[in-house]
Coordinates of C-alpha atoms and ligand atoms in Angstrom, one line a residue:
X1 CA 26.4 6.8 28.2
X2 CA 23.1 5.1 28.9
X3 CA 20.1 7.2 27.9
X4 CA 17.9 5.0 30.1
X5 CA 17.4 6.4 33.6
X6 CA 18.5 3.8 36.2
X7 CA 16.0 2.2 38.3
X8 CA 17.2 4.0 41.4
X9 CA 16.3 7.3 39.9
X10 CA 13.1 6.1 38.2
X11 CA 11.2 4.5 41.2
X12 CA 10.5 6.6 44.1
X13 CA 11.9 5.8 47.5
X14 CA 8.5 5.3 48.9
X15 CA 7.7 2.7 46.3
X16 CA 10.7 0.8 47.1
X17 CA 9.5 0.4 50.5
X18 CA 6.5 -1.7 49.1
X19 CA 7.2 -5.2 48.1
X20 CA 5.2 -7.3 45.6
X21 CA 2.2 -9.1 47.2
X22 CA 3.3 -12.6 48.3
X23 CA 0.0 -13.8 46.9
X24 CA 0.7 -12.8 43.3
X25 CA 4.1 -15.0 43.1
X26 CA 1.9 -18.0 43.8
X27 CA -0.7 -17.3 41.2
X28 CA 2.2 -16.8 38.8
X29 CA 3.4 -20.4 39.7
X30 CA -0.1 -21.8 39.7
X31 CA -0.8 -20.4 36.1
X32 CA 2.3 -22.3 34.8
X33 CA 1.0 -25.8 36.0
X34 CA -1.7 -28.1 34.8
X35 CA -4.5 -29.8 36.9
X36 CA -4.1 -27.4 39.9
X37 CA -7.0 -27.3 42.3
X38 CA -7.0 -23.8 43.6
X39 CA -7.7 -22.8 47.2
X40 CA -5.7 -19.7 46.6
X41 CA -7.6 -16.8 45.2
X42 CA -10.0 -14.9 47.5
X43 CA -12.7 -14.7 45.1
X44 CA -16.2 -16.3 44.7
X45 CA -16.6 -19.1 42.3
X46 CA -20.1 -18.0 41.4
X47 CA -20.8 -15.8 38.5
X48 CA -22.6 -12.5 39.3
X49 CA -26.4 -13.3 39.9
X50 CA -28.2 -13.0 36.5
X51 CA -30.6 -10.2 37.4
X52 CA -27.5 -8.0 38.4
X53 CA -25.8 -8.7 35.1
X54 CA -29.2 -8.1 33.2
X55 CA -29.7 -4.8 34.9
X56 CA -25.9 -3.8 33.6
X57 CA -26.6 -5.0 30.1
X58 CA -29.9 -3.1 29.9
X59 CA -28.1 0.0 31.1
X60 CA -25.6 -0.4 28.3
X61 CA -28.5 -0.7 25.8
X62 CA -29.9 2.5 27.0
X63 CA -26.5 4.0 26.5
X64 CA -25.3 4.4 30.0
X65 CA -21.6 4.7 29.2
X66 CA -20.5 8.0 30.7
X67 CA -18.9 9.3 33.7
X68 CA -21.0 9.4 37.0
X69 CA -20.9 12.1 39.5
X70 CA -17.5 11.9 41.3
X71 CA -19.2 10.9 44.4
X72 CA -21.0 8.0 42.6
X73 CA -24.7 7.6 41.4
X74 CA -27.0 9.3 43.8
X75 CA -29.4 6.5 43.3
X76 CA -26.7 3.9 44.5
X77 CA -25.7 6.2 47.4
X78 CA -29.2 6.6 48.4
X79 CA -29.7 2.7 48.3
X80 CA -26.5 2.3 50.5
X81 CA -27.9 4.8 53.0
X82 CA -31.2 2.9 53.0
X83 CA -29.1 -0.3 53.5
X84 CA -27.0 1.0 56.5
X85 CA -30.0 2.3 58.2
X86 CA -32.0 -0.9 57.8
X87 CA -29.1 -3.2 58.6
X88 CA -27.5 -1.2 61.4
X89 CA -29.6 1.7 62.3
X90 CA -26.9 4.2 60.9
X91 CA -27.8 7.4 59.0
X92 CA -25.5 8.8 56.6
X93 CA -26.3 11.7 54.2
X94 CA -26.0 10.2 50.7
X95 CA -25.0 13.7 49.5
X96 CA -22.0 14.4 51.7
X97 CA -21.3 11.3 53.8
X98 CA -20.9 8.6 51.3
X99 CA -18.4 8.0 48.4
X100 CA -18.6 5.2 45.7
X101 CA -15.2 3.8 45.1
X102 CA -13.5 1.5 42.8
X103 CA -13.7 -1.4 45.1
X104 CA -12.8 -1.4 48.9
X105 CA -9.2 -1.6 47.5
X106 CA -9.6 2.3 46.5
X107 CA -11.4 3.1 49.7
X108 CA -8.5 1.8 51.6
X109 CA -6.1 4.0 49.7
X110 CA -8.3 7.1 49.9
X111 CA -8.8 6.6 53.6
X112 CA -5.1 6.5 54.2
X113 CA -4.0 9.3 52.1
X114 CA -6.8 11.7 53.1
X115 CA -6.2 11.2 56.8
X116 CA -2.4 10.6 57.3
X117 CA 0.3 13.1 57.8
X118 CA 3.9 11.8 57.3
X119 CA 5.1 9.6 60.1
X120 CA 1.8 9.2 61.6
X121 CA 1.1 5.6 62.8
X122 CA -1.7 3.2 62.1
X123 CA -2.3 0.2 64.4
X124 CA -3.5 -3.0 62.6
X125 CA -3.7 -6.7 63.6
X126 CA -1.2 -9.3 62.2
X127 CA -1.9 -11.1 60.3
X128 CA -4.3 -9.1 58.0
X129 CA -5.3 -8.3 54.5
X130 CA -2.3 -7.9 52.1
X131 CA -3.1 -4.4 51.0
X132 CA -3.3 -2.8 54.4
X133 CA 0.3 -2.2 55.2
X134 CA 1.2 -1.0 51.5
X135 CA -1.7 1.4 51.6
X136 CA -0.5 2.9 54.9
X137 CA 3.1 3.2 53.8
X138 CA 2.2 4.6 50.3
X139 CA 0.3 7.3 52.3
X140 CA 3.5 8.2 54.2
X141 CA 2.3 6.5 57.5
X142 CA 3.8 4.0 59.6
X143 CA 2.2 0.6 60.2
X144 CA 2.2 -0.7 63.8
X145 CA 1.2 -4.3 63.8
X146 CA -0.5 -6.0 66.8
X147 CA 0.1 -9.9 67.0
X148 CA -2.9 -12.1 67.1
X149 CA -3.1 -16.0 67.6
X150 CA -5.1 -19.0 67.2
X151 CA -5.5 -19.1 70.9
X152 CA -7.7 -16.2 70.6
X153 CA -9.1 -17.2 67.3
X154 CA -7.0 -14.5 65.7
X155 CA -9.1 -11.7 67.3
X156 CA -7.3 -8.6 68.1
X157 CA -7.2 -7.5 71.7
X158 CA -8.2 -3.9 72.8
X159 CA -5.6 -3.8 75.4
X160 CA -2.9 -5.1 73.0
X161 CA -3.9 -2.1 70.6
X162 CA -3.7 0.3 73.6
X163 CA -0.2 -0.9 74.4
X164 CA 0.9 0.1 71.0
X165 CA -0.3 3.7 71.1
X166 CA 2.2 6.5 71.0
X167 CA 2.1 10.3 70.4
X168 CA 2.2 9.5 66.7
X169 CA -0.8 7.1 66.6
X170 CA -3.6 8.4 64.2
X171 CA -5.8 5.5 63.4
X172 CA -6.8 1.9 64.0
X173 CA -7.3 -0.3 61.0
X174 CA -9.5 -3.3 61.4
X175 CA -11.1 -5.7 59.0
X176 CA -13.7 -8.2 60.5
X177 CA -14.8 -10.7 59.2
X178 CA -11.1 -11.3 58.5
X179 CA -8.9 -12.1 55.7
X180 CA -7.0 -14.3 56.0
X181 CA -8.2 -15.9 59.1
X182 CA -12.0 -15.9 58.7
X183 CA -12.2 -14.5 62.3
X184 CA -15.1 -12.5 63.5
X185 CA -15.2 -10.3 66.5
X186 CA -18.3 -9.8 68.6
X187 CA -19.9 -6.7 69.7
X188 CA -18.4 -6.6 73.4
X189 CA -14.8 -7.1 71.9
X190 CA -15.4 -4.3 69.2
X191 CA -16.9 -2.1 71.9
X192 CA -13.6 -2.4 73.9
X193 CA -11.7 -1.2 70.8
X194 CA -14.1 1.7 70.4
X195 CA -13.4 2.7 74.1
X196 CA -9.5 2.8 73.3
X197 CA -10.3 4.8 70.2
X198 CA -12.4 7.4 72.2
X199 CA -9.8 7.4 75.1
X200 CA -7.0 8.2 72.8
X201 CA -8.9 10.3 70.2
X202 CA -8.2 8.0 67.3
X203 CA -9.6 7.4 63.9
X204 CA -10.9 3.8 63.0
X205 CA -11.0 2.6 59.5
X206 CA -13.2 -0.4 59.3
X207 CA -13.0 -2.7 56.3
X208 CA -16.2 -4.6 56.4
X209 CA -16.3 -6.2 53.0
X210 CA -17.2 -9.6 54.3
X211 CA -20.0 -8.2 56.5
X212 CA -22.7 -10.3 55.0
X213 CA -20.6 -13.4 54.9
X214 CA -21.0 -14.7 58.5
X215 CA -22.2 -18.1 59.8
X216 CA -24.3 -18.4 62.8
X217 CA -23.0 -15.2 64.4
X218 CA -24.0 -11.5 63.9
X219 CA -21.9 -8.8 62.3
X220 CA -21.3 -5.9 64.3
X221 CA -20.8 -2.5 62.2
X222 CA -18.1 -0.7 64.0
X223 CA -19.6 2.6 63.1
X224 CA -22.9 1.7 64.8
X225 CA -21.1 1.3 68.2
X226 CA -21.9 4.2 70.6
X227 CA -19.9 7.4 69.6
X228 CA -18.2 5.6 66.7
X229 CA -20.0 7.0 63.7
X230 CA -18.1 10.3 63.9
X231 CA -14.7 8.7 64.3
X232 CA -15.0 5.7 61.8
X233 CA -14.5 5.4 58.1
X234 CA -16.7 2.6 57.1
X235 CA -15.6 0.7 54.0
X236 CA -17.8 -1.8 52.3
X237 CA -18.2 -3.4 48.8
X238 CA -19.9 -5.7 46.4
X239 CA -17.1 -7.8 45.3
X240 CA -17.5 -10.9 47.8
X241 CA -21.1 -11.1 48.9
X242 CA -22.5 -10.4 45.5
X243 CA -19.9 -12.2 43.5
X244 CA -18.9 -9.0 41.9
X245 CA -15.1 -8.7 42.0
X246 CA -14.7 -7.6 38.3
X247 CA -17.2 -4.8 38.5
X248 CA -15.1 -2.9 40.9
X249 CA -17.6 -1.1 43.1
X250 CA -17.2 -0.3 46.9
X251 CA -18.1 2.6 49.1
X252 CA -16.9 4.6 52.0
X253 CA -19.2 6.2 54.7
X254 CA -18.1 8.6 57.3
X255 CA -18.0 12.2 58.6
X256 CA -18.5 14.7 55.7
X257 CA -15.1 16.3 56.3
X258 CA -13.4 13.1 55.7
X259 CA -15.6 11.8 52.8
X260 CA -14.9 15.3 51.1
X261 CA -11.3 14.8 51.4
X262 CA -11.3 11.3 50.1
X263 CA -13.5 12.5 47.2
X264 CA -11.0 15.3 46.2
X265 CA -8.3 12.5 45.8
X266 CA -10.9 10.3 44.0
X267 CA -11.9 13.0 41.7
X268 CA -8.3 13.6 40.5
X269 CA -7.1 9.8 40.4
X270 CA -10.2 7.9 39.6
X271 CA -12.9 10.4 38.6
X272 CA -15.6 7.9 39.3
X273 CA -16.2 4.1 39.7
X274 CA -17.2 2.4 36.5
X275 CA -20.9 3.2 35.5
X276 CA -21.7 -0.3 34.7
X277 CA -20.5 -1.6 38.1
X278 CA -22.4 1.2 39.8
X279 CA -25.7 0.3 37.9
X280 CA -25.2 -3.5 38.8
X281 CA -24.4 -2.6 42.5
X282 CA -27.6 -0.6 42.6
X283 CA -29.5 -3.7 41.5
X284 CA -27.7 -5.8 43.7
X285 CA -28.9 -3.8 46.8
X286 CA -32.4 -3.5 45.6
X287 CA -32.8 -7.2 44.8
X288 CA -29.9 -9.2 45.5
X289 CA -30.7 -10.4 49.1
X290 CA -31.9 -14.1 48.1
X291 CA -28.9 -14.7 46.0
X292 CA -26.6 -13.7 48.8
X293 CA -28.5 -15.9 51.1
X294 CA -28.1 -18.8 48.6
X295 CA -24.4 -18.4 48.1
X296 CA -23.8 -18.1 51.8
X297 CA -25.6 -21.3 52.5
X298 CA -23.4 -23.0 49.9
X299 CA -20.2 -21.4 51.5
X300 CA -21.4 -22.6 54.9
X301 CA -21.6 -26.1 53.8
X302 CA -18.1 -25.9 52.3
X303 CA -16.8 -24.4 55.3
X304 CA -17.8 -27.2 57.5
X305 CA -16.4 -29.8 55.2
X306 CA -13.0 -27.9 55.0
X307 CA -12.6 -27.3 58.7
X308 CA -13.5 -31.0 59.5
X309 CA -11.3 -32.3 56.8
X310 CA -8.3 -30.1 57.6
X311 CA -8.4 -31.1 61.5
X312 CA -8.6 -34.8 60.4
X313 CA -5.6 -34.6 58.3
X314 CA -3.8 -33.0 61.1
X315 CA -3.7 -29.4 60.1
X316 CA -5.2 -27.8 63.1
X317 CA -7.9 -25.2 62.3
X318 CA -10.0 -23.1 64.5
X319 CA -13.6 -22.6 63.2
X320 CA -13.7 -19.4 61.2
X321 CA -17.2 -17.6 61.5
X322 CA -16.9 -15.3 58.6
X323 CA -15.6 -14.5 55.0
X324 CA -14.6 -17.7 53.1
X325 CA -11.2 -18.7 54.4
X326 CA -9.7 -21.3 56.7
X327 CA -6.2 -20.7 58.3
X328 CA -4.8 -24.0 59.4
X329 CA -1.4 -24.7 61.1
X330 CA 1.2 -26.5 59.2
X331 CA 3.5 -26.8 62.2
X332 CA 3.2 -30.5 62.5
X333 CA 5.1 -30.7 59.0
X334 CA 8.2 -28.5 60.3
X335 CA 8.0 -26.8 57.0
X336 CA 7.7 -23.0 56.7
X337 CA 4.4 -21.8 55.4
X338 CA 6.2 -20.8 52.0
X339 CA 7.8 -24.2 51.8
X340 CA 4.6 -25.9 52.6
X341 CA 2.7 -23.9 49.9
X342 CA 5.4 -24.3 47.2
X343 CA 5.9 -28.1 47.8
X344 CA 2.1 -28.8 48.2
X345 CA 1.6 -27.1 44.5
X346 CA 4.5 -28.8 43.0
X347 CA 3.9 -32.3 44.6
X348 CA 0.1 -32.5 44.8
X349 CA -1.1 -29.6 42.6
X350 CA -3.1 -27.8 45.3
X351 CA -2.7 -24.1 45.5
X352 CA -2.9 -22.3 49.0
X353 CA -1.5 -19.1 50.1
X354 CA 1.4 -19.0 52.7
X355 CA 0.2 -17.3 56.0
X356 CA 3.4 -15.3 56.0
X357 CA 2.1 -13.3 53.0
X358 CA -0.3 -11.8 55.6
X359 CA 2.2 -10.8 58.2
X360 CA 4.8 -12.2 60.5
X361 CA 2.1 -13.9 62.8
X362 CA 0.9 -15.7 59.7
X363 CA 4.1 -17.8 59.7
X364 CA 3.2 -21.5 60.3
X365 CA -0.2 -21.2 58.7
X366 CA -1.6 -21.3 55.3
X367 CA -4.8 -19.6 54.0
X368 CA -7.2 -22.0 52.2
X369 CA -10.2 -20.4 50.5
X370 CA -13.4 -22.4 50.2
X371 CA -15.1 -20.4 47.7
X372 CA -14.7 -23.3 45.2
X373 CA -16.8 -26.3 44.6
X374 CA -17.4 -29.1 47.1
X375 CA -16.1 -31.7 44.8
X376 CA -12.8 -29.7 44.4
X377 CA -12.6 -29.1 48.1
X378 CA -12.9 -32.8 48.9
X379 CA -10.3 -33.7 46.1
X380 CA -8.0 -30.9 47.6
X381 CA -8.4 -32.4 51.0
X382 CA -7.4 -35.9 49.8
X383 CA -4.2 -34.5 48.1
X384 CA -3.3 -32.4 51.3
X385 CA -3.9 -35.6 53.4
X386 CA -1.4 -37.5 51.3
X387 CA 1.1 -34.5 51.5
X388 CA 0.8 -34.3 55.2
X389 CA 1.3 -38.0 55.6
X390 CA 4.6 -37.7 53.7
X391 CA 5.9 -34.6 55.5
X392 CA 4.6 -34.9 59.0
X393 CA 7.3 -34.6 61.8
X394 CA 7.7 -38.1 63.5
Ligands
PLP401 N1 -10.6 -5.9 51.8 C1 -10.3 -7.2 52.2 C2 -10.2 -7.7 53.5 C3 -10.4 -8.2 51.1 O1 -10.2 -9.5 51.2 C4 -10.3 -7.6 49.8 C5 -10.2 -8.6 48.7 O2 -9.8 -9.7 48.7 C6 -10.5 -6.3 49.6 C7 -10.6 -5.4 50.6 C8 -10.5 -5.7 48.2 O3 -11.9 -5.8 47.6 P1 -12.4 -5.0 46.4 O4 -12.6 -6.0 45.4 O5 -13.8 -4.5 46.9 O6 -11.4 -4.0 46.0

């Protein structure tokens, strides 16, 4: 008789509903090959600015190696409250309406677990960030996808959201600027979603991790729309704009009652975000503005080269106005997005992510991240051009 419990008994039913991220499989393949140019990972190629690293190093020298308050360092929460006030005119009490999380990743999980009852539905755009659906499912909720398309620059329509509302709908989950499409929604469009939320008494979880990475357009903070502060969980972070992915710091802001519930989960499962990361994030908020601007200008240069280059080689691509992704169509090759990504990697050593990893509406597209050097982008475009020439449907 076997003494090892079978997988069926060991892994929970809920866990079996969640599949491995489609992105990971590609990265495993990439790491087994040589000479690959990666447009795959959604991560800045910049190192965290020196003054931010230095602040963390100095804090270590002074012996800052302990837990912080469960809610996060008060100084960081105060800096964040100041930032949200200055940037959007939003006022949050740093003592009761803000929580420092281990990245937006944790914030998403907490937001779902703190608010969803079993079977409650969360409406979200398709395609969207890979963690959204698993976070909803793991919290016992049901994801309800709203299709988006390049005809509307992958922006989600308020009336399409409204059409999906049922008795069970609890929340809308949006994230603009968007991963994987780079779409940004303007104030008027977001205000229409806010009206839907009000009309149907829904919560809105707004993942604004790319808020500072916008090109020639203004970011609208969802919580700053009239009447939305009370019904929005605002999630933000440091990973992208400050090139701080490895430090694991993010934040949630919202009504005290919701933040308190999220903090209770956080207290038992995470305890606190890493202190080094919190010190670094405080420095980033205090003095990181210029560095963000410098990196943003560089991303913008790369963005233009990539959008132009992709369109020239026949991979039609709308102009993304935020984050650091392009989302071109690969339909002229007749390959599925997985086939395209896999064959491009094996034949030309360029890694991209199949759009299908982000939802059904991502099929026929690939995600190309331009947070890599201009030289690499230009070489990747040459390789992709050769690939498309060979596989183009005649
Ligand atoms: N939200 C979106 C839309 C993202 O693209 C990412 C990372 O790629 C995250 C959240 C996770 O960010 P963090 O590093 O803060 O956990």
